[in-house]
Amino acid sequence: MKTTLLFDNLHIALSSIRSNLLRTILTILIITIGITALVGTLTAVSSIQNAITSKFSDMGANTFSIESRGSNIRIGKKTMRQKNYSYISFREAQQFKEEYNFPAITAISHQATGIATVKHESLKTNPNVTVTGIDENHLEVAGYSLEEGRNFTRMEVEAGRHLALIGKDIKKKLFPGTGEVVGKMISIGGIRYMVAGILEEKGTGFGRESDNVVFLPVTNVRQNFSRANMSFSINVKVRDPKLVDAAIAEATGLFRNVRGLTLDYEDNFNINKSDNLAKMLVENTATVTLAASVIGLITLFGAAIGLMNIMLVAVTERTNEIGVRKAMGANSKAIRNQFLFESVVIGQLGGMLGVFLGILVGNIVSMAMGSPFVAPWKWIFLGLGVCFLVSILSGLLPAIKAAKLDPIESLRYE
């Protein structure tokens, strides 16, 4: 009996929607816009958060770096403050690497320049290539993989061999064909290097062009890109992420000894966890989420007013129909439920369309960020739930008004 009544209400609701098609479509569109703004923006924010997490997890959530100099990074209302200290010499970095016995991988690197021009025969790149000196552990610690060729060996790094690992952008510019690249010669600043390997593509993110790079043995960079007070970075990848804090504590103690610091001196170096900046960026997307929620809720408030208006008009236009139904035995509860059901149908039609468009818009952003497809189930259920609540609240006053109509007066209404 209840199932039959449900289908009867659905049939009457759809008939009413068809008879007032233009007003109904406009109301559905208003609801759709609100839900699209809400679900779409929140899906896009989830995509951005995934992209941020992915970009920084390339370096590993279980990595940290020891550096000599830092800068104040401000994102929103938060500032990551760092002090400027004296440079880290190659001797200090090498001593730390040899003496650090924690279960971790330690790598030494130094950015030689960010404005290099790389040449191969008659072809050359723009003067915006980043040249970095690395050791044999850097690729693993920094999250790089090789597409072709091989990594440097420890002996090659110690000997300062003229070898190079190049990013995909360098390969595309200097070796546009499909031939073998490994073993070919390139030149940087007039110095020739043999290509030992091609790095897998990482893409661009947060101002870093990860594929427009050349890696050289760090000892070779010391010799050929030498300058006063060269400062080297020490990067550590802890094998167990749960031990990162313990690893940092041990690294701090060891590097204090390497620097010759006594107990009454503060640390004269910076230790940065790789996920600190990522956390700051993710936390600041909360502002975008709040703004999107406010915009969506304001739009839904307008939709609620429109839906209430269309239902009040429907009550007025269908007064005679209400009188007939009451004369045939329908009680006030049945009339009230009928109008509430119609309001819910309209709201859910707008909600489902808005959720679909919201997911579509959000995942267009996801594709642009290079993130996988995002299905924000939490926001989907939230959007449909909000639409249901809006429908009930909007339809309640018209439904009560319809339920209270006198059947005799309704039958005489024209």
mmCIF file with all atom_site columns, N, CA, C and O in Angstrom, residues 131-154:
data_model
loop_
_atom_site.group_PDB
_atom_site.id
_atom_site.type_symbol
_atom_site.label_atom_id
_atom_site.label_alt_id
_atom_site.label_comp_id
_atom_site.label_asym_id
_atom_site.label_entity_id
_atom_site.label_seq_id
_atom_site.pdbx_PDB_ins_code
_atom_site.Cartn_x
_atom_site.Cartn_y
_atom_site.Cartn_z
_atom_site.occupancy
_atom_site.B_iso_or_equiv
_atom_site.pdbx_formal_charge
_atom_site.auth_seq_id
_atom_site.auth_comp_id
_atom_site.auth_asym_id
_atom_site.auth_atom_id
_atom_site.pdbx_PDB_model_num
ATOM 1  N N  . VAL A 1 131 ? 71.516 23.456 -13.133 1.00 0.00 ? 131 VAL A N  1
ATOM 2  C CA . VAL A 1 131 ? 72.604 22.477 -13.049 1.00 0.00 ? 131 VAL A CA 1
ATOM 3  C C  . VAL A 1 131 ? 72.888 22.220 -11.572 1.00 0.00 ? 131 VAL A C  1
ATOM 4  O O  . VAL A 1 131 ? 73.162 23.153 -10.814 1.00 0.00 ? 131 VAL A O  1
ATOM 5  N N  . THR A 1 132 ? 72.810 20.964 -11.182 1.00 0.00 ? 132 THR A N  1
ATOM 6  C CA . THR A 1 132 ? 72.999 20.595 -9.778  1.00 0.00 ? 132 THR A CA 1
ATOM 7  C C  . THR A 1 132 ? 74.030 19.480 -9.674  1.00 0.00 ? 132 THR A C  1
ATOM 8  O O  . THR A 1 132 ? 73.988 18.505 -10.439 1.00 0.00 ? 132 THR A O  1
ATOM 9  N N  . GLY A 1 133 ? 74.924 19.647 -8.731  1.00 0.00 ? 133 GLY A N  1
ATOM 10 C CA . GLY A 1 133 ? 75.878 18.586 -8.436  1.00 0.00 ? 133 GLY A CA 1
ATOM 11 C C  . GLY A 1 133 ? 75.285 17.628 -7.423  1.00 0.00 ? 133 GLY A C  1
ATOM 12 O O  . GLY A 1 133 ? 74.751 18.049 -6.396  1.00 0.00 ? 133 GLY A O  1
ATOM 13 N N  . ILE A 1 134 ? 75.362 16.336 -7.696  1.00 0.00 ? 134 ILE A N  1
ATOM 14 C CA . ILE A 1 134 ? 74.744 15.339 -6.820  1.00 0.00 ? 134 ILE A CA 1
ATOM 15 C C  . ILE A 1 134 ? 75.717 14.185 -6.579  1.00 0.00 ? 134 ILE A C  1
ATOM 16 O O  . ILE A 1 134 ? 76.728 14.042 -7.282  1.00 0.00 ? 134 ILE A O  1
ATOM 17 N N  . ASP A 1 135 ? 75.382 13.357 -5.592  1.00 0.00 ? 135 ASP A N  1
ATOM 18 C CA . ASP A 1 135 ? 76.143 12.128 -5.392  1.00 0.00 ? 135 ASP A CA 1
ATOM 19 C C  . ASP A 1 135 ? 75.311 10.939 -5.837  1.00 0.00 ? 135 ASP A C  1
ATOM 20 O O  . ASP A 1 135 ? 74.233 11.102 -6.439  1.00 0.00 ? 135 ASP A O  1
ATOM 21 N N  . GLU A 1 136 ? 75.791 9.747  -5.562  1.00 0.00 ? 136 GLU A N  1
ATOM 22 C CA . GLU A 1 136 ? 75.132 8.526  -6.059  1.00 0.00 ? 136 GLU A CA 1
ATOM 23 C C  . GLU A 1 136 ? 73.794 8.251  -5.380  1.00 0.00 ? 136 GLU A C  1
ATOM 24 O O  . GLU A 1 136 ? 72.996 7.444  -5.881  1.00 0.00 ? 136 GLU A O  1
ATOM 25 N N  . ASN A 1 137 ? 73.495 8.913  -4.246  1.00 0.00 ? 137 ASN A N  1
ATOM 26 C CA . ASN A 1 137 ? 72.252 8.650  -3.511  1.00 0.00 ? 137 ASN A CA 1
ATOM 27 C C  . ASN A 1 137 ? 71.146 9.668  -3.800  1.00 0.00 ? 137 ASN A C  1
ATOM 28 O O  . ASN A 1 137 ? 70.012 9.487  -3.347  1.00 0.00 ? 137 ASN A O  1
ATOM 29 N N  . HIS A 1 138 ? 71.477 10.732 -4.507  1.00 0.00 ? 138 HIS A N  1
ATOM 30 C CA . HIS A 1 138 ? 70.542 11.857 -4.625  1.00 0.00 ? 138 HIS A CA 1
ATOM 31 C C  . HIS A 1 138 ? 69.240 11.469 -5.327  1.00 0.00 ? 138 HIS A C  1
ATOM 32 O O  . HIS A 1 138 ? 68.160 11.908 -4.911  1.00 0.00 ? 138 HIS A O  1
ATOM 33 N N  . LEU A 1 139 ? 69.315 10.668 -6.374  1.00 0.00 ? 139 LEU A N  1
ATOM 34 C CA . LEU A 1 139 ? 68.097 10.338 -7.123  1.00 0.00 ? 139 LEU A CA 1
ATOM 35 C C  . LEU A 1 139 ? 67.063 9.663  -6.234  1.00 0.00 ? 139 LEU A C  1
ATOM 36 O O  . LEU A 1 139 ? 65.874 9.998  -6.283  1.00 0.00 ? 139 LEU A O  1
ATOM 37 N N  . GLU A 1 140 ? 67.493 8.729  -5.424  1.00 0.00 ? 140 GLU A N  1
ATOM 38 C CA . GLU A 1 140 ? 66.556 8.015  -4.551  1.00 0.00 ? 140 GLU A CA 1
ATOM 39 C C  . GLU A 1 140 ? 65.986 8.932  -3.480  1.00 0.00 ? 140 GLU A C  1
ATOM 40 O O  . GLU A 1 140 ? 64.783 8.909  -3.201  1.00 0.00 ? 140 GLU A O  1
ATOM 41 N N  . VAL A 1 141 ? 66.846 9.751  -2.891  1.00 0.00 ? 141 VAL A N  1
ATOM 42 C CA . VAL A 1 141 ? 66.393 10.633 -1.820  1.00 0.00 ? 141 VAL A CA 1
ATOM 43 C C  . VAL A 1 141 ? 65.441 11.698 -2.356  1.00 0.00 ? 141 VAL A C  1
ATOM 44 O O  . VAL A 1 141 ? 64.440 12.037 -1.717  1.00 0.00 ? 141 VAL A O  1
ATOM 45 N N  . ALA A 1 142 ? 65.712 12.245 -3.539  1.00 0.00 ? 142 ALA A N  1
ATOM 46 C CA . ALA A 1 142 ? 64.903 13.331 -4.102  1.00 0.00 ? 142 ALA A CA 1
ATOM 47 C C  . ALA A 1 142 ? 63.715 12.838 -4.906  1.00 0.00 ? 142 ALA A C  1
ATOM 48 O O  . ALA A 1 142 ? 62.937 13.650 -5.409  1.00 0.00 ? 142 ALA A O  1
ATOM 49 N N  . GLY A 1 143 ? 63.548 11.529 -5.053  1.00 0.00 ? 143 GLY A N  1
ATOM 50 C CA . GLY A 1 143 ? 62.373 10.992 -5.735  1.00 0.00 ? 143 GLY A CA 1
ATOM 51 C C  . GLY A 1 143 ? 62.466 10.972 -7.239  1.00 0.00 ? 143 GLY A C  1
ATOM 52 O O  . GLY A 1 143 ? 61.441 11.003 -7.920  1.00 0.00 ? 143 GLY A O  1
ATOM 53 N N  . TYR A 1 144 ? 63.664 10.927 -7.799  1.00 0.00 ? 144 TYR A N  1
ATOM 54 C CA . TYR A 1 144 ? 63.843 10.831 -9.247  1.00 0.00 ? 144 TYR A CA 1
ATOM 55 C C  . TYR A 1 144 ? 64.017 9.380  -9.659  1.00 0.00 ? 144 TYR A C  1
ATOM 56 O O  . TYR A 1 144 ? 64.542 8.554  -8.899  1.00 0.00 ? 144 TYR A O  1
ATOM 57 N N  . SER A 1 145 ? 63.595 9.073  -10.882 1.00 0.00 ? 145 SER A N  1
ATOM 58 C CA . SER A 1 145 ? 63.812 7.751  -11.472 1.00 0.00 ? 145 SER A CA 1
ATOM 59 C C  . SER A 1 145 ? 64.421 7.931  -12.849 1.00 0.00 ? 145 SER A C  1
ATOM 60 O O  . SER A 1 145 ? 64.260 8.988  -13.483 1.00 0.00 ? 145 SER A O  1
ATOM 61 N N  . LEU A 1 146 ? 65.095 6.909  -13.317 1.00 0.00 ? 146 LEU A N  1
ATOM 62 C CA . LEU A 1 146 ? 65.731 6.959  -14.635 1.00 0.00 ? 146 LEU A CA 1
ATOM 63 C C  . LEU A 1 146 ? 64.862 6.264  -15.664 1.00 0.00 ? 146 LEU A C  1
ATOM 64 O O  . LEU A 1 146 ? 64.357 5.160  -15.435 1.00 0.00 ? 146 LEU A O  1
ATOM 65 N N  . GLU A 1 147 ? 64.686 6.918  -16.796 1.00 0.00 ? 147 GLU A N  1
ATOM 66 C CA . GLU A 1 147 ? 63.963 6.309  -17.912 1.00 0.00 ? 147 GLU A CA 1
ATOM 67 C C  . GLU A 1 147 ? 64.913 5.529  -18.807 1.00 0.00 ? 147 GLU A C  1
ATOM 68 O O  . GLU A 1 147 ? 64.569 4.473  -19.347 1.00 0.00 ? 147 GLU A O  1
ATOM 69 N N  . GLU A 1 148 ? 66.114 6.069  -18.988 1.00 0.00 ? 148 GLU A N  1
ATOM 70 C CA . GLU A 1 148 ? 67.145 5.403  -19.781 1.00 0.00 ? 148 GLU A CA 1
ATOM 71 C C  . GLU A 1 148 ? 68.485 5.560  -19.071 1.00 0.00 ? 148 GLU A C  1
ATOM 72 O O  . GLU A 1 148 ? 68.679 6.475  -18.273 1.00 0.00 ? 148 GLU A O  1
ATOM 73 N N  . GLY A 1 149 ? 69.412 4.668  -19.396 1.00 0.00 ? 149 GLY A N  1
ATOM 74 C CA . GLY A 1 149 ? 70.764 4.808  -18.875 1.00 0.00 ? 149 GLY A CA 1
ATOM 75 C C  . GLY A 1 149 ? 70.891 4.368  -17.424 1.00 0.00 ? 149 GLY A C  1
ATOM 76 O O  . GLY A 1 149 ? 70.135 3.534  -16.928 1.00 0.00 ? 149 GLY A O  1
ATOM 77 N N  . ARG A 1 150 ? 71.845 4.979  -16.738 1.00 0.00 ? 150 ARG A N  1
ATOM 78 C CA . ARG A 1 150 ? 72.176 4.557  -15.380 1.00 0.00 ? 150 ARG A CA 1
ATOM 79 C C  . ARG A 1 150 ? 72.531 5.762  -14.521 1.00 0.00 ? 150 ARG A C  1
ATOM 80 O O  . ARG A 1 150 ? 72.774 6.862  -15.005 1.00 0.00 ? 150 ARG A O  1
ATOM 81 N N  . ASN A 1 151 ? 72.600 5.506  -13.215 1.00 0.00 ? 151 ASN A N  1
ATOM 82 C CA . ASN A 1 151 ? 72.985 6.521  -12.241 1.00 0.00 ? 151 ASN A CA 1
ATOM 83 C C  . ASN A 1 151 ? 74.511 6.586  -12.139 1.00 0.00 ? 151 ASN A C  1
ATOM 84 O O  . ASN A 1 151 ? 75.228 5.718  -12.645 1.00 0.00 ? 151 ASN A O  1
ATOM 85 N N  . PHE A 1 152 ? 75.012 7.621  -11.474 1.00 0.00 ? 152 PHE A N  1
ATOM 86 C CA . PHE A 1 152 ? 76.444 7.688  -11.186 1.00 0.00 ? 152 PHE A CA 1
ATOM 87 C C  . PHE A 1 152 ? 76.807 6.629  -10.141 1.00 0.00 ? 152 PHE A C  1
ATOM 88 O O  . PHE A 1 152 ? 76.021 6.328  -9.246  1.00 0.00 ? 152 PHE A O  1
ATOM 89 N N  . THR A 1 153 ? 78.003 6.104  -10.250 1.00 0.00 ? 153 THR A N  1
ATOM 90 C CA . THR A 1 153 ? 78.514 5.232  -9.201  1.00 0.00 ? 153 THR A CA 1
ATOM 91 C C  . THR A 1 153 ? 79.278 6.074  -8.179  1.00 0.00 ? 153 THR A C  1
ATOM 92 O O  . THR A 1 153 ? 79.648 7.225  -8.455  1.00 0.00 ? 153 THR A O  1
ATOM 93 N N  . ARG A 1 154 ? 79.535 5.494  -7.029  1.00 0.00 ? 154 ARG A N  1
ATOM 94 C CA . ARG A 1 154 ? 80.273 6.215  -5.993  1.00 0.00 ? 154 ARG A CA 1
ATOM 95 C C  . ARG A 1 154 ? 81.684 6.560  -6.468  1.00 0.00 ? 154 ARG A C  1
ATOM 96 O O  . ARG A 1 154 ? 82.187 7.664  -6.202  1.00 0.00 ? 154 ARG A O  1
#
